[in-house]
Short mmCIF file of C-alpha atoms and ligand atoms in Angstrom, two decimals:
data_model
loop_
_atom_site.label_atom_id
_atom_site.label_comp_id
_atom_site.label_asym_id
_atom_site.label_seq_id
_atom_site.Cartn_x
_atom_site.Cartn_y
_atom_site.Cartn_z
CA UNK A 1 -14.65 -14.46 -0.73
CA UNK A 2 -13.39 -17.63 0.81
CA UNK A 3 -10.28 -17.55 2.96
CA UNK A 4 -8.60 -19.74 0.40
CA UNK A 5 -9.25 -17.41 -2.51
CA UNK A 6 -8.84 -14.07 -0.70
CA UNK A 7 -5.83 -12.17 0.52
CA UNK A 8 -3.61 -13.71 3.16
CA UNK A 9 -4.87 -13.13 6.68
CA UNK A 10 -2.37 -12.28 9.39
CA UNK A 11 -3.02 -12.97 13.03
CA UNK A 12 -4.69 -9.57 13.39
CA UNK A 13 -1.47 -8.08 14.69
CA UNK A 14 1.14 -10.56 15.75
CA UNK A 15 2.20 -8.40 18.68
CA UNK A 16 0.04 -10.47 21.01
CA UNK A 17 1.97 -9.53 24.17
CA UNK A 18 1.35 -5.78 24.07
CA UNK A 19 -0.41 -4.69 20.89
CA UNK A 20 -1.13 -1.21 22.28
CA UNK A 21 2.42 -0.48 23.48
CA UNK A 22 4.60 1.38 20.95
CA UNK A 23 8.11 0.03 20.45
CA UNK A 24 10.81 2.66 20.00
CA UNK A 25 12.41 2.94 16.56
CA UNK A 26 15.18 5.23 15.33
CA UNK A 27 14.98 7.05 12.00
CA UNK A 28 18.18 5.94 10.27
CA UNK A 29 17.39 7.41 6.87
CA UNK A 30 14.97 10.06 5.61
CA UNK A 31 14.27 10.76 1.95
CA UNK A 32 12.11 13.57 0.61
CA UNK A 33 10.17 11.85 -2.20
CA UNK A 34 7.84 14.69 -3.14
CA UNK A 35 7.10 18.14 -1.79
CA UNK A 36 4.66 16.70 0.79
CA UNK A 37 5.88 13.09 0.95
CA UNK A 38 8.78 11.52 2.82
CA UNK A 39 10.14 7.99 3.21
CA UNK A 40 11.58 6.90 6.55
CA UNK A 41 13.81 3.88 7.27
CA UNK A 42 13.27 2.74 10.87
CA UNK A 43 15.47 0.51 12.99
CA UNK A 44 14.36 -0.92 16.34
CA UNK A 45 16.13 0.72 19.25
CA UNK A 46 15.84 -2.50 21.23
CA UNK A 47 13.66 -5.56 20.47
CA UNK A 48 12.41 -5.80 16.85
CA UNK A 49 8.70 -6.21 16.17
CA UNK A 50 7.53 -9.29 14.20
CA UNK A 51 8.41 -8.94 10.52
CA UNK A 52 5.43 -7.45 8.64
CA UNK A 53 4.06 -8.95 5.42
CA UNK A 54 3.52 -6.92 2.27
CA UNK A 55 0.10 -5.27 2.60
CA UNK A 56 0.15 -4.96 6.38
CA UNK A 57 0.41 -1.63 8.22
CA UNK A 58 2.06 -0.27 11.35
CA UNK A 59 0.81 2.42 13.73
CA UNK A 60 3.48 5.16 13.80
CA UNK A 61 3.46 7.36 16.87
CA UNK A 62 4.79 10.92 16.89
CA UNK A 63 5.44 11.85 20.51
CA UNK A 64 3.02 14.32 22.03
CA UNK A 65 0.93 14.42 18.85
CA UNK A 66 -0.60 11.05 18.06
CA UNK A 67 -0.59 7.91 15.94
CA UNK A 68 -1.36 7.16 12.31
CA UNK A 69 -1.72 3.88 10.40
CA UNK A 70 0.97 3.71 7.70
CA UNK A 71 1.46 0.82 5.27
CA UNK A 72 4.65 -1.11 4.89
CA UNK A 73 6.51 0.29 1.87
CA UNK A 74 9.52 -1.95 2.28
CA UNK A 75 11.51 -4.15 4.61
CA UNK A 76 15.19 -3.70 3.91
CA UNK A 77 17.85 -5.45 6.02
CA UNK A 78 15.62 -5.42 9.08
CA UNK A 79 14.63 -1.78 8.56
CA UNK A 80 10.97 -0.85 8.17
CA UNK A 81 10.38 1.49 5.24
CA UNK A 82 7.36 3.80 5.32
CA UNK A 83 6.33 6.47 2.83
CA UNK A 84 4.22 9.19 4.42
CA UNK A 85 2.27 12.09 2.96
CA UNK A 86 1.81 15.08 5.21
CA UNK A 87 -1.94 15.76 5.42
CA UNK A 88 -2.43 16.69 9.09
CA UNK A 89 -0.82 16.96 12.52
CA UNK A 90 0.48 13.38 12.92
CA UNK A 91 1.70 12.84 9.36
CA UNK A 92 3.32 16.28 9.36
CA UNK A 93 5.24 15.40 12.54
CA UNK A 94 6.28 12.03 11.08
CA UNK A 95 7.42 13.65 7.83
CA UNK A 96 9.49 16.13 9.85
CA UNK A 97 11.24 13.41 11.90
CA UNK A 98 14.98 13.95 11.49
CA UNK A 99 17.57 11.20 11.04
CA UNK A 100 18.58 10.04 14.52
CA UNK A 101 15.24 10.92 16.10
CA UNK A 102 12.93 8.27 17.58
CA UNK A 103 9.30 7.41 16.94
CA UNK A 104 7.03 4.73 18.40
CA UNK A 105 5.78 1.82 16.30
CA UNK A 106 3.00 -0.74 16.91
CA UNK A 107 2.19 -3.66 14.67
CA UNK A 108 2.21 -5.33 12.28
CA UNK A 109 -1.55 -5.19 11.78
CA UNK A 110 -4.07 -6.41 9.25
CA UNK A 111 -4.10 -8.67 6.23
CA UNK A 112 -1.31 -9.06 3.70
CA UNK A 113 -1.60 -8.99 -0.09
CA UNK A 114 -1.45 -12.79 -0.32
CA UNK A 115 1.17 -12.79 -3.05
CA UNK A 116 1.86 -16.51 -2.57
CA UNK A 117 -1.56 -17.25 -4.08
CA UNK A 118 -0.40 -15.57 -7.31
CA UNK A 119 2.54 -17.97 -7.79
CA UNK A 120 2.47 -19.56 -11.21
CA UNK A 121 -0.09 -17.01 -12.43
CA UNK A 122 0.05 -13.74 -14.39
CA UNK A 123 0.00 -10.68 -12.11
CA UNK A 124 -1.32 -7.15 -12.64
CA UNK A 125 -0.49 -4.46 -10.07
CA UNK A 126 -2.32 -1.14 -10.35
CA UNK A 127 -1.37 1.84 -8.18
CA UNK A 128 -2.72 5.37 -8.01
CA UNK A 129 -0.74 8.18 -6.35
CA UNK A 130 0.51 7.25 -2.88
CA UNK A 131 -1.03 3.79 -3.46
CA UNK A 132 2.30 2.86 -5.02
CA UNK A 133 3.83 2.69 -1.51
CA UNK A 134 1.78 -0.29 -0.22
CA UNK A 135 2.30 -2.25 -3.48
CA UNK A 136 6.04 -1.55 -3.61
CA UNK A 137 6.83 -4.64 -1.45
CA UNK A 138 4.91 -6.79 -3.96
CA UNK A 139 7.13 -5.54 -6.78
CA UNK A 140 10.38 -6.02 -4.86
CA UNK A 141 9.33 -9.52 -3.78
CA UNK A 142 8.41 -10.49 -7.35
CA UNK A 143 11.71 -9.10 -8.66
CA UNK A 144 13.65 -11.09 -6.06
CA UNK A 145 12.07 -14.36 -7.26
CA UNK A 146 10.84 -13.51 -10.73
CA UNK A 147 10.56 -17.12 -11.88
CA UNK A 148 7.71 -17.84 -9.46
CA UNK A 149 5.26 -15.75 -11.48
CA UNK A 150 4.03 -15.59 -15.06
CA UNK A 151 3.79 -12.27 -16.89
CA UNK A 152 3.87 -9.33 -14.44
CA UNK A 153 2.49 -5.87 -15.27
CA UNK A 154 2.75 -2.77 -13.07
CA UNK A 155 0.48 0.16 -13.98
CA UNK A 156 1.01 3.45 -12.15
CA UNK A 157 -1.06 6.61 -12.30
CA UNK A 158 -0.31 10.03 -10.83
CA UNK A 159 -2.11 13.36 -11.01
CA UNK A 160 0.91 15.05 -12.65
CA UNK A 161 4.63 14.31 -13.29
CA UNK A 162 5.54 16.24 -10.09
CA UNK A 163 3.43 13.88 -7.97
CA UNK A 164 4.87 10.66 -9.42
CA UNK A 165 6.30 8.62 -6.54
CA UNK A 166 9.54 6.57 -6.73
CA UNK A 167 10.32 7.90 -10.22
CA UNK A 168 13.93 6.63 -10.22
CA UNK A 169 12.88 3.19 -9.02
CA UNK A 170 10.15 2.98 -11.68
CA UNK A 171 12.75 3.81 -14.35
CA UNK A 172 15.07 1.13 -12.92
CA UNK A 173 12.30 -1.52 -12.92
CA UNK A 174 11.48 -0.59 -16.51
CA UNK A 175 15.16 -0.80 -17.59
CA UNK A 176 15.52 -4.16 -15.89
CA UNK A 177 12.81 -5.43 -18.22
CA UNK A 178 11.57 -8.45 -16.28
CA UNK A 179 8.20 -6.82 -15.58
CA UNK A 180 6.14 -4.51 -17.79
CA UNK A 181 5.84 -1.02 -16.31
CA UNK A 182 3.22 1.45 -17.55
CA UNK A 183 3.08 4.99 -16.16
CA UNK A 184 0.47 7.64 -16.87
CA UNK A 185 -0.39 11.11 -15.54
CA UNK A 186 -3.81 12.76 -15.49
CA UNK A 187 -2.36 16.05 -16.71
CA UNK A 188 1.03 16.50 -18.31
CA UNK A 189 3.66 19.24 -18.17
CA UNK A 190 5.46 20.39 -21.37
CA UNK A 191 8.47 18.15 -20.59
CA UNK A 192 6.37 14.98 -20.01
CA UNK A 193 6.94 12.43 -22.79
CA UNK A 194 4.87 9.61 -21.36
CA UNK A 195 1.24 8.52 -21.46
CA UNK A 196 -1.53 10.93 -20.43
CA UNK A 197 -4.85 9.70 -19.04
CA UNK A 198 -6.25 7.97 -16.00
CA UNK A 199 -4.68 4.68 -14.97
CA UNK A 200 -7.64 2.64 -16.18
CA UNK A 201 -6.77 3.73 -19.75
CA UNK A 202 -3.64 1.53 -19.45
CA UNK A 203 -5.69 -1.53 -18.48
CA UNK A 204 -7.25 -1.72 -21.96
CA UNK A 205 -3.81 -2.71 -23.33
CA UNK A 206 -3.03 -5.25 -20.61
CA UNK A 207 -3.04 -8.89 -21.64
CA UNK A 208 -5.59 -10.69 -19.46
CA UNK A 209 -5.02 -14.41 -19.15
CA UNK A 210 -7.02 -16.96 -17.21
CA UNK A 211 -5.98 -17.03 -13.58
CA UNK A 212 -4.56 -13.48 -13.53
CA UNK A 213 -4.29 -12.05 -10.00
CA UNK A 214 -4.58 -8.30 -9.47
CA UNK A 215 -3.37 -6.07 -6.62
CA UNK A 216 -4.85 -2.57 -6.55
CA UNK A 217 -4.17 0.40 -4.28
CA UNK A 218 -5.12 4.05 -4.58
CA UNK A 219 -8.00 6.42 -3.91
CA UNK A 220 -11.31 4.58 -3.49
CA UNK A 221 -12.81 5.91 -6.72
CA UNK A 222 -9.70 4.78 -8.64
CA UNK A 223 -9.95 1.29 -7.12
CA UNK A 224 -13.64 1.09 -8.07
CA UNK A 225 -12.98 1.99 -11.72
CA UNK A 226 -9.89 -0.23 -11.85
CA UNK A 227 -11.75 -3.25 -10.46
CA UNK A 228 -14.53 -2.74 -13.02
CA UNK A 229 -12.01 -2.45 -15.87
CA UNK A 230 -10.22 -5.61 -14.72
CA UNK A 231 -13.50 -7.51 -14.47
CA UNK A 232 -14.34 -6.31 -17.99
CA UNK A 233 -11.00 -7.84 -19.07
CA UNK A 234 -12.20 -11.15 -17.65
CA UNK A 235 -10.68 -11.17 -14.16
CA UNK A 236 -12.53 -12.89 -11.35
CA UNK A 237 -13.62 -10.38 -8.60
CA UNK A 238 -12.22 -12.88 -6.09
CA UNK A 239 -8.80 -12.53 -7.72
CA UNK A 240 -8.67 -8.74 -7.34
CA UNK A 241 -7.20 -7.62 -4.00
CA UNK A 242 -7.65 -3.98 -2.95
CA UNK A 243 -6.35 -2.10 0.11
CA UNK A 244 -8.86 0.06 2.01
CA UNK A 245 -8.24 3.10 4.21
CA UNK A 246 -10.46 4.11 7.11
CA UNK A 247 -9.90 6.24 10.18
CA UNK A 248 -8.29 4.10 12.85
CA UNK A 249 -7.60 4.25 16.54
CA UNK A 250 -6.80 0.91 18.20
CA UNK A 251 -5.87 -1.14 15.06
CA UNK A 252 -6.82 -4.36 16.88
CA UNK A 253 -10.56 -4.58 16.32
CA UNK A 254 -11.68 -3.08 19.66
CA UNK A 255 -12.74 0.54 19.15
CA UNK A 256 -14.94 0.31 16.04
CA UNK A 257 -13.44 3.44 14.42
CA UNK A 258 -12.64 1.59 11.19
CA UNK A 259 -15.90 -0.35 10.91
CA UNK A 260 -17.29 -0.77 7.41
CA UNK A 261 -20.53 -2.75 7.56
CA UNK A 262 -19.70 -5.98 9.39
CA UNK A 263 -15.94 -5.63 8.69
CA UNK A 264 -13.23 -3.98 10.75
CA UNK A 265 -10.75 -2.61 8.22
CA UNK A 266 -7.89 -2.84 10.76
CA UNK A 267 -8.41 -6.56 11.35
CA UNK A 268 -10.37 -8.00 8.40
CA UNK A 269 -8.45 -5.68 6.02
CA UNK A 270 -6.91 -3.46 4.90
CA UNK A 271 -6.41 -5.91 2.01
CA UNK A 272 -9.66 -7.54 0.93
CA UNK A 273 -10.92 -9.22 -2.21
CA UNK A 274 -12.99 -6.93 -4.44
CA UNK A 275 -15.87 -9.45 -4.30
CA UNK A 276 -16.15 -8.64 -0.60
CA UNK A 277 -15.38 -4.91 -0.79
CA UNK A 278 -17.86 -3.91 -3.49
CA UNK A 279 -21.00 -4.54 -1.41
CA UNK A 280 -19.34 -3.00 1.68
CA UNK A 281 -18.66 0.27 -0.13
CA UNK A 282 -22.40 0.59 -0.64
CA UNK A 283 -22.78 0.61 3.20
CA UNK A 284 -22.43 4.06 4.77
CA UNK A 285 -19.33 4.42 6.95
CA UNK A 286 -19.96 4.81 10.73
C1 FAD B 301 -4.35 0.84 6.57
C2 FAD B 301 -3.90 2.25 6.25
C3 FAD B 301 -2.69 2.44 5.65
C4 FAD B 301 -2.24 3.74 5.36
N1 FAD B 301 -1.03 3.88 4.77
C5 FAD B 301 -0.56 5.13 4.56
C6 FAD B 301 0.74 5.30 4.00
O1 FAD B 301 1.46 4.35 3.68
N2 FAD B 301 1.18 6.57 3.83
C7 FAD B 301 0.40 7.66 4.18
O2 FAD B 301 0.86 8.80 4.00
N3 FAD B 301 -0.82 7.52 4.68
C8 FAD B 301 -1.33 6.30 4.89
N4 FAD B 301 -2.57 6.14 5.45
C9 FAD B 301 -3.37 7.35 5.75
C10 FAD B 301 -2.88 7.97 7.06
O3 FAD B 301 -3.11 7.07 8.12
C11 FAD B 301 -3.65 9.28 7.33
O4 FAD B 301 -3.30 10.22 6.35
C12 FAD B 301 -3.30 9.81 8.71
O5 FAD B 301 -3.89 9.02 9.70
C13 FAD B 301 -3.76 11.26 8.85
O6 FAD B 301 -3.46 11.70 10.18
P1 FAD B 301 -3.09 13.20 10.48
O7 FAD B 301 -3.19 13.46 11.94
O8 FAD B 301 -1.81 13.57 9.84
O9 FAD B 301 -4.20 14.03 9.73
P2 FAD B 301 -5.70 14.27 10.18
O10 FAD B 301 -5.81 15.67 10.64
O11 FAD B 301 -6.19 13.17 11.06
O12 FAD B 301 -6.42 14.10 8.78
C14 FAD B 301 -6.11 14.92 7.65
C15 FAD B 301 -7.08 14.56 6.55
O13 FAD B 301 -6.91 13.18 6.16
C16 FAD B 301 -8.12 12.44 6.36
N5 FAD B 301 -7.78 11.14 6.94
C17 FAD B 301 -7.28 10.90 8.17
N6 FAD B 301 -7.05 9.59 8.35
C18 FAD B 301 -7.45 8.99 7.21
C19 FAD B 301 -7.49 7.65 6.78
N7 FAD B 301 -7.08 6.65 7.54
N8 FAD B 301 -7.97 7.40 5.56
C20 FAD B 301 -8.39 8.38 4.77
N9 FAD B 301 -8.38 9.68 5.11
C21 FAD B 301 -7.92 9.98 6.32
C22 FAD B 301 -8.94 13.26 7.33
O14 FAD B 301 -10.33 13.05 7.15
C23 FAD B 301 -8.56 14.68 6.96
O15 FAD B 301 -9.26 15.12 5.82
C24 FAD B 301 -3.05 4.86 5.71
C25 FAD B 301 -4.29 4.67 6.33
C26 FAD B 301 -4.71 3.37 6.60
C27 FAD B 301 -6.03 3.17 7.26
S1 FES B 302 -9.21 0.75 14.53
FE1 FES B 302 -10.24 0.11 16.33
S2 FES B 302 -11.55 -1.43 15.56
FE2 FES B 302 -10.31 -0.93 13.85
#
């Protein structure tokens, strides 16, 4: 991957003054998306942090418990939006944060999706499960300036209808009609009327034109199969951006927790071109 062809690179965390110092934010809105998943809208108590780009992540700090890297799911009127699944101590504390309570935030960190490079081109966005959260800012940005892109397709997969994230918003995007939205579940319930199958089964029906850019986020195995399916449709591996997850601590390239071969996922990623990621995934994680 060349810098020119790969995802946009941020300055590795534009909080140069004090990248390790959390900045207090107030929870101004909390929405229970799924049984184990919550979205929080955060407003700075005092000084705002630099505005994050789509694809970047913030370190969210639950007092007395710890920090977790969480992707940007939206930036609405100066509020950071994060969608968090409760899987352990930190994410459980963040999901339990009440409206009016305060949490610490560091960032923004990492690389962005590089959406500007897709201008004038067809776009395919593929999300699996909670992977819809980090690609949500791509969709909202495209919808706010639809004319900048050619045909846009969003493909979403979930394990079951009950685990489908942002269901109302997906329906709204579909009704709006300016992008194609495909949704599938691995296993259906009796009331499900939509497509059943893994998300890659939707790719077969996607028009693939020269110059198509793809943005993919989900479990690693899903991203691997999706990248292969997109390459089979004729996409260039350099034009497929994926977002990686690794355990993190410092988020600024110092501690080595997130190292994947020669790359630090916190600094060189999390968004990387598939051409660069594929060989790295063959390297055992430290
Ligand atoms: C760049 C990046 C962006 C992320 N964005 C989001 C997001 O938008 N929403 C969200 O809910 N989560 C996101 N995550 C994952 C989130 O950071 C972890 O779930 C969280 O750190 C778990 O902390 P915990 O203390 O709650 O659980 P722990 O007790 O630390 O872990 C619970 C389980 O999750 C696994 N785990 C912990 N951290 C990670 C990780 N980073 N990647 C994969 N597995 C992990 C552990 O091995 C364990 O099995 C992101 C991770 C990264 C690296
Ligand atoms: S989290 Fe410390 S080097 Fe990436």
